[in-house]
Structures are given as C-alpha cells and as structure tokens.
C-alpha positions as semicolon CSV with decimal commas, in nm:
position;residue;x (nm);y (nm);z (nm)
1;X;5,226;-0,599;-10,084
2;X;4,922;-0,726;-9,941
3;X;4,864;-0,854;-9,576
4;X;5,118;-1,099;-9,422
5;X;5,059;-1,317;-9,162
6;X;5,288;-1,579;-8,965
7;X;5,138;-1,910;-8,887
8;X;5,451;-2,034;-8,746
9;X;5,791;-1,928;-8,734
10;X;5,999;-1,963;-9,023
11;X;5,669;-1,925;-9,230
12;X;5,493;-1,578;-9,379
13;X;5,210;-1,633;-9,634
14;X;5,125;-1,273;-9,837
15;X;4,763;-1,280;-9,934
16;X;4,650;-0,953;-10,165
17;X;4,490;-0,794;-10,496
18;X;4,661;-0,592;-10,774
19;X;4,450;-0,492;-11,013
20;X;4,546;-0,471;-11,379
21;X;4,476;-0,447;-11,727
22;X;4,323;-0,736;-11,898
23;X;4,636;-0,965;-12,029
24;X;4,487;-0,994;-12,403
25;X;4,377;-0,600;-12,392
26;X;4,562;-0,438;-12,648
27;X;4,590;-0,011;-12,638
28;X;4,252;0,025;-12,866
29;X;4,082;-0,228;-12,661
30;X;3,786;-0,113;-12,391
31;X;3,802;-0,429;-12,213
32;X;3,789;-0,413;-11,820
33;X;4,038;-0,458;-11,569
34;X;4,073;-0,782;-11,377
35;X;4,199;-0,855;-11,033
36;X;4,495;-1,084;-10,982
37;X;4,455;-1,242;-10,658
38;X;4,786;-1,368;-10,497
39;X;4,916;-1,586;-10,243
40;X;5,284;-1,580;-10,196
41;X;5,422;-1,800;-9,944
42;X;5,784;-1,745;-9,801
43;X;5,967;-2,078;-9,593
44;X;6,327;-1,988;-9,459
45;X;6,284;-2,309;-9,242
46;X;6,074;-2,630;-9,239
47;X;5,790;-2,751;-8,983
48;X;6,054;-2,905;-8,754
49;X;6,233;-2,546;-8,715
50;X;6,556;-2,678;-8,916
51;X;6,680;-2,300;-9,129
52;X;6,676;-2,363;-9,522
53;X;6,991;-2,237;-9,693
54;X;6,784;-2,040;-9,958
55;X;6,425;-1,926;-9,862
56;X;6,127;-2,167;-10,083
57;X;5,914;-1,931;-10,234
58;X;5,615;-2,042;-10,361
59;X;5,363;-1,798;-10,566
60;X;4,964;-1,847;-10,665
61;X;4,827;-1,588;-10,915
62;X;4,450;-1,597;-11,033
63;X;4,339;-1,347;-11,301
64;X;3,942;-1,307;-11,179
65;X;3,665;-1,095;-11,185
66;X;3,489;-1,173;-10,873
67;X;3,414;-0,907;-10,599
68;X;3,538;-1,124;-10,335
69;X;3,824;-1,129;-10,087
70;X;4,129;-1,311;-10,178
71;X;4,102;-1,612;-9,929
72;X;3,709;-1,699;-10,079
73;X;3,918;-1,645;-10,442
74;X;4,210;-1,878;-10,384
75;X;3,970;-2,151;-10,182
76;X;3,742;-2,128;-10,484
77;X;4,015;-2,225;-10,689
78;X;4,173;-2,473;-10,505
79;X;3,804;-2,657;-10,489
80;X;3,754;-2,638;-10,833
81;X;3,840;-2,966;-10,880
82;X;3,537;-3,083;-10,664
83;X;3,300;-2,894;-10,858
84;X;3,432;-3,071;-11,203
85;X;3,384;-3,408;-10,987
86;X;3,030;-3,323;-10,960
87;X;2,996;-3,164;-11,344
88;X;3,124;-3,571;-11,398
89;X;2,851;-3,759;-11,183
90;X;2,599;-3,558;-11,286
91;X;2,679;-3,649;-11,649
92;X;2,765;-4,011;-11,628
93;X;2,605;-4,141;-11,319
94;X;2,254;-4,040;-11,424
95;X;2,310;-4,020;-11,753
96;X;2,233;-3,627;-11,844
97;X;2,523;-3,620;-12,085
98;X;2,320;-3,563;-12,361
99;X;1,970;-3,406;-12,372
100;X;1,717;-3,544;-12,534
101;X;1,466;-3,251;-12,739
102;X;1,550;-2,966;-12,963
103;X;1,353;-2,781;-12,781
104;X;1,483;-2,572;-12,446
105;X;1,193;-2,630;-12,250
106;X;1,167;-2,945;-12,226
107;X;1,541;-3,005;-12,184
108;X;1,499;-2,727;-11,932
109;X;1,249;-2,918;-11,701
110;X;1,444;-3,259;-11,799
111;X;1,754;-3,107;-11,616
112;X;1,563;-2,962;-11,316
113;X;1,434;-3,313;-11,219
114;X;1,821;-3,458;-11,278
115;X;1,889;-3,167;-11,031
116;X;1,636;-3,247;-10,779
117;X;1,772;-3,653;-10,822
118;X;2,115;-3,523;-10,767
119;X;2,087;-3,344;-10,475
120;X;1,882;-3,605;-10,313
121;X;2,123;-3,870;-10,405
122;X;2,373;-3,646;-10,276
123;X;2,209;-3,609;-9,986
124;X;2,172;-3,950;-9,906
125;X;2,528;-4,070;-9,966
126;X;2,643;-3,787;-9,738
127;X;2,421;-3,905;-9,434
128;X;2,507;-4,269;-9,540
129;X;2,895;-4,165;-9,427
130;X;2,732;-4,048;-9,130
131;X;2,673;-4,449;-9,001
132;X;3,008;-4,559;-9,044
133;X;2,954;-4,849;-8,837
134;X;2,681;-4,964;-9,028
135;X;2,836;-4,958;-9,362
136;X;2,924;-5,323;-9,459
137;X;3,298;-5,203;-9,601
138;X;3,532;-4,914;-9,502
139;X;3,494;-4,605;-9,677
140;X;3,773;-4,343;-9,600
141;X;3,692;-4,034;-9,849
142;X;3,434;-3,775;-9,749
143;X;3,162;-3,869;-10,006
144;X;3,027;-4,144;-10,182
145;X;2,964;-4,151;-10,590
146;X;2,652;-4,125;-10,726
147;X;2,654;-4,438;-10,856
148;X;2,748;-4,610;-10,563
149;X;2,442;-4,439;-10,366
150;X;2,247;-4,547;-10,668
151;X;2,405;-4,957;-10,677
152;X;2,394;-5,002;-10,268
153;X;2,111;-4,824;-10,141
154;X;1,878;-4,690;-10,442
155;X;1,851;-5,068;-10,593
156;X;1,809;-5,235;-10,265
157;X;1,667;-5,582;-10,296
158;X;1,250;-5,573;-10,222
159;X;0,969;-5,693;-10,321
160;X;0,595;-5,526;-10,361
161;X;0,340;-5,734;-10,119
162;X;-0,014;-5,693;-10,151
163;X;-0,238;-5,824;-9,842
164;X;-0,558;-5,695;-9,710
165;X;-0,631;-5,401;-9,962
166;X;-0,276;-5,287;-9,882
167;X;0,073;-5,214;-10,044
168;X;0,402;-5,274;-9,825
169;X;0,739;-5,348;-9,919
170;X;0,939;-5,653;-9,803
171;X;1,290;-5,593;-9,758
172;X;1,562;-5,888;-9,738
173;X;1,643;-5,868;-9,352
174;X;2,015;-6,029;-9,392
175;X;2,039;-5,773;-9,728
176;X;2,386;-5,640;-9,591
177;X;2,252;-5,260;-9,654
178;X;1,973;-5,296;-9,481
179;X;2,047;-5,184;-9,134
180;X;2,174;-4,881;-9,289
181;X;1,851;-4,801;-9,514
182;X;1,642;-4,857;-9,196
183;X;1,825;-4,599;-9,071
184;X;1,849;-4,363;-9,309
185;X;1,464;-4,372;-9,385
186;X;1,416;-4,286;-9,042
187;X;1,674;-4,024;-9,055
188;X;1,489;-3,870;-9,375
C-alpha cells in the first residue's frame, strides 16, 4: 500500500494514508474519520550491502487530521520535539509561565510583546551562530537558548555617557562579546 521508493539497495521505505474510523468511535458515535499516516520501512541488508538473515521492519503510524501529504505529516511529527523546546524557553527563559491579570486582554497584549521578544531573541541567537569565529567558545548545536542570547549578548557590559547635549553608549572594548555585538548590530 502506498508509494515505495528505494533509496539504496537493500532498502524500500512505504510512505501512504488509510483512512479510518476514529479509534474511540463507538457504532452510535458521529465522530469523523481520521487519517493514519504511515511510514513502513523494509532493510533485508545494512548500509555496507552485508544481506540480513530476517528483513528489519520498522513501522510509524500517526492518527491525524491534517490535509497534508504524508512526508509534511511524519516530518511534523518527528519535529515536534523542537516545537516543545520552544513552548519551554518561552515559558522559563522570559518568564511567561504564568500570566499576570484575570482579565484576557491584557494577558492577551502581555503575550504578544513576549512574542515579539521571542522572535527577536530568536533571531539574534540564530545570526549569532552565523559568526562562528567570533564566538568566544565552541558552540556545535544549531541554536542558542534564550537565555544564553539573553546572559551573553542582551546584558552586555555598557555604560550610558552623556557629553555635549548627547546620549551614547560605551561598550567595554576587551568585553569578550563584543566583536560579535558590533557585528551583529550592523548586521540588524
């Protein structure tokens, strides 16, 4: 069932949708069918080409109701663990785990700014991995926390100066960030 493909030999991966009734529906119930997206992938040998004695069979099955095709399906479940990831900085990092009013509205416009300071934040630890070089330690994932956007470059050591009727900011010059905030400010 479904379409097959072979991405090397030894390897077919069976990609499809059966639709079904719900699992908890019951005779007398009206509830909807779902679509149960699978992925079945059959191995009779390994990477290397050496034959397995029994074929590995290995099966994915997600009970959804989305209207899309089953490789956005099964790649928006395998990411869902990213999205949780984000669910967790957004409530710990900036601190949005509990709202403050009663009243909707004003938690409503409360949670619009945390989303505007999110994605900016976001935004700036992605282009942050973008200056490897410049970052004073290694970093080998593909983002940075929140909170460590917010500790190294948010809170960046400066001070306010006032001379001749103007503001500017003074900025450590041996502040081991600051090479990469120059940049980044340009950049932005």
């Amino acid at each position: 069932m479904g379409t097959c493909h072979q991405p090397r030999e030894g390897k077919k991966v069976y990609t499809g949708v059966l639709t079904a009734d719900h699992p908890k529906a019951k005779k007398k119930d009206n509830l909807p069918a779902l679509d149960q997206v699978f992925r079945v992938v059959v191995r009779t040998s390994d990477y290397k080409g050496n034959p397995y004695l029994i074929p590995d069979t290995e099966v994915e099955v997600f009970w959804t109701n989305l209207y899309e095709d089953p490789e956005t399906v099964i790649n928006l479940y395998h990411d869902h663990g990213t999205s949780e990831q984000f669910h967790s900085e957004l409530k710990s990092d900036m601190n949005v785990e509990r709202l403050p009013s009663g009243k909707f509205i004003v938690n409503e416009i409360i949670l619009h700014t945390a989303m505007i300071a999110f994605n900016t934040l976001r935004l700036i630890g992605q282009r942050a991995l973008q200056f490897q070089e410049l970052l004073p330690y290694r970093h080998k994932g593909k983002r940075k926390r929140l909170r460590k956007v917010i500790d190294d470059l948010i809170r960046i050591s400066c001070k306010v100066v006032s001379h001749a009727r103007k503001l500017a900011i003074k900025i450590w010059e041996k502040d081991p960030w600051y090479e990469l905030f120059k940049q980044l400010y340009y950049c932005l």
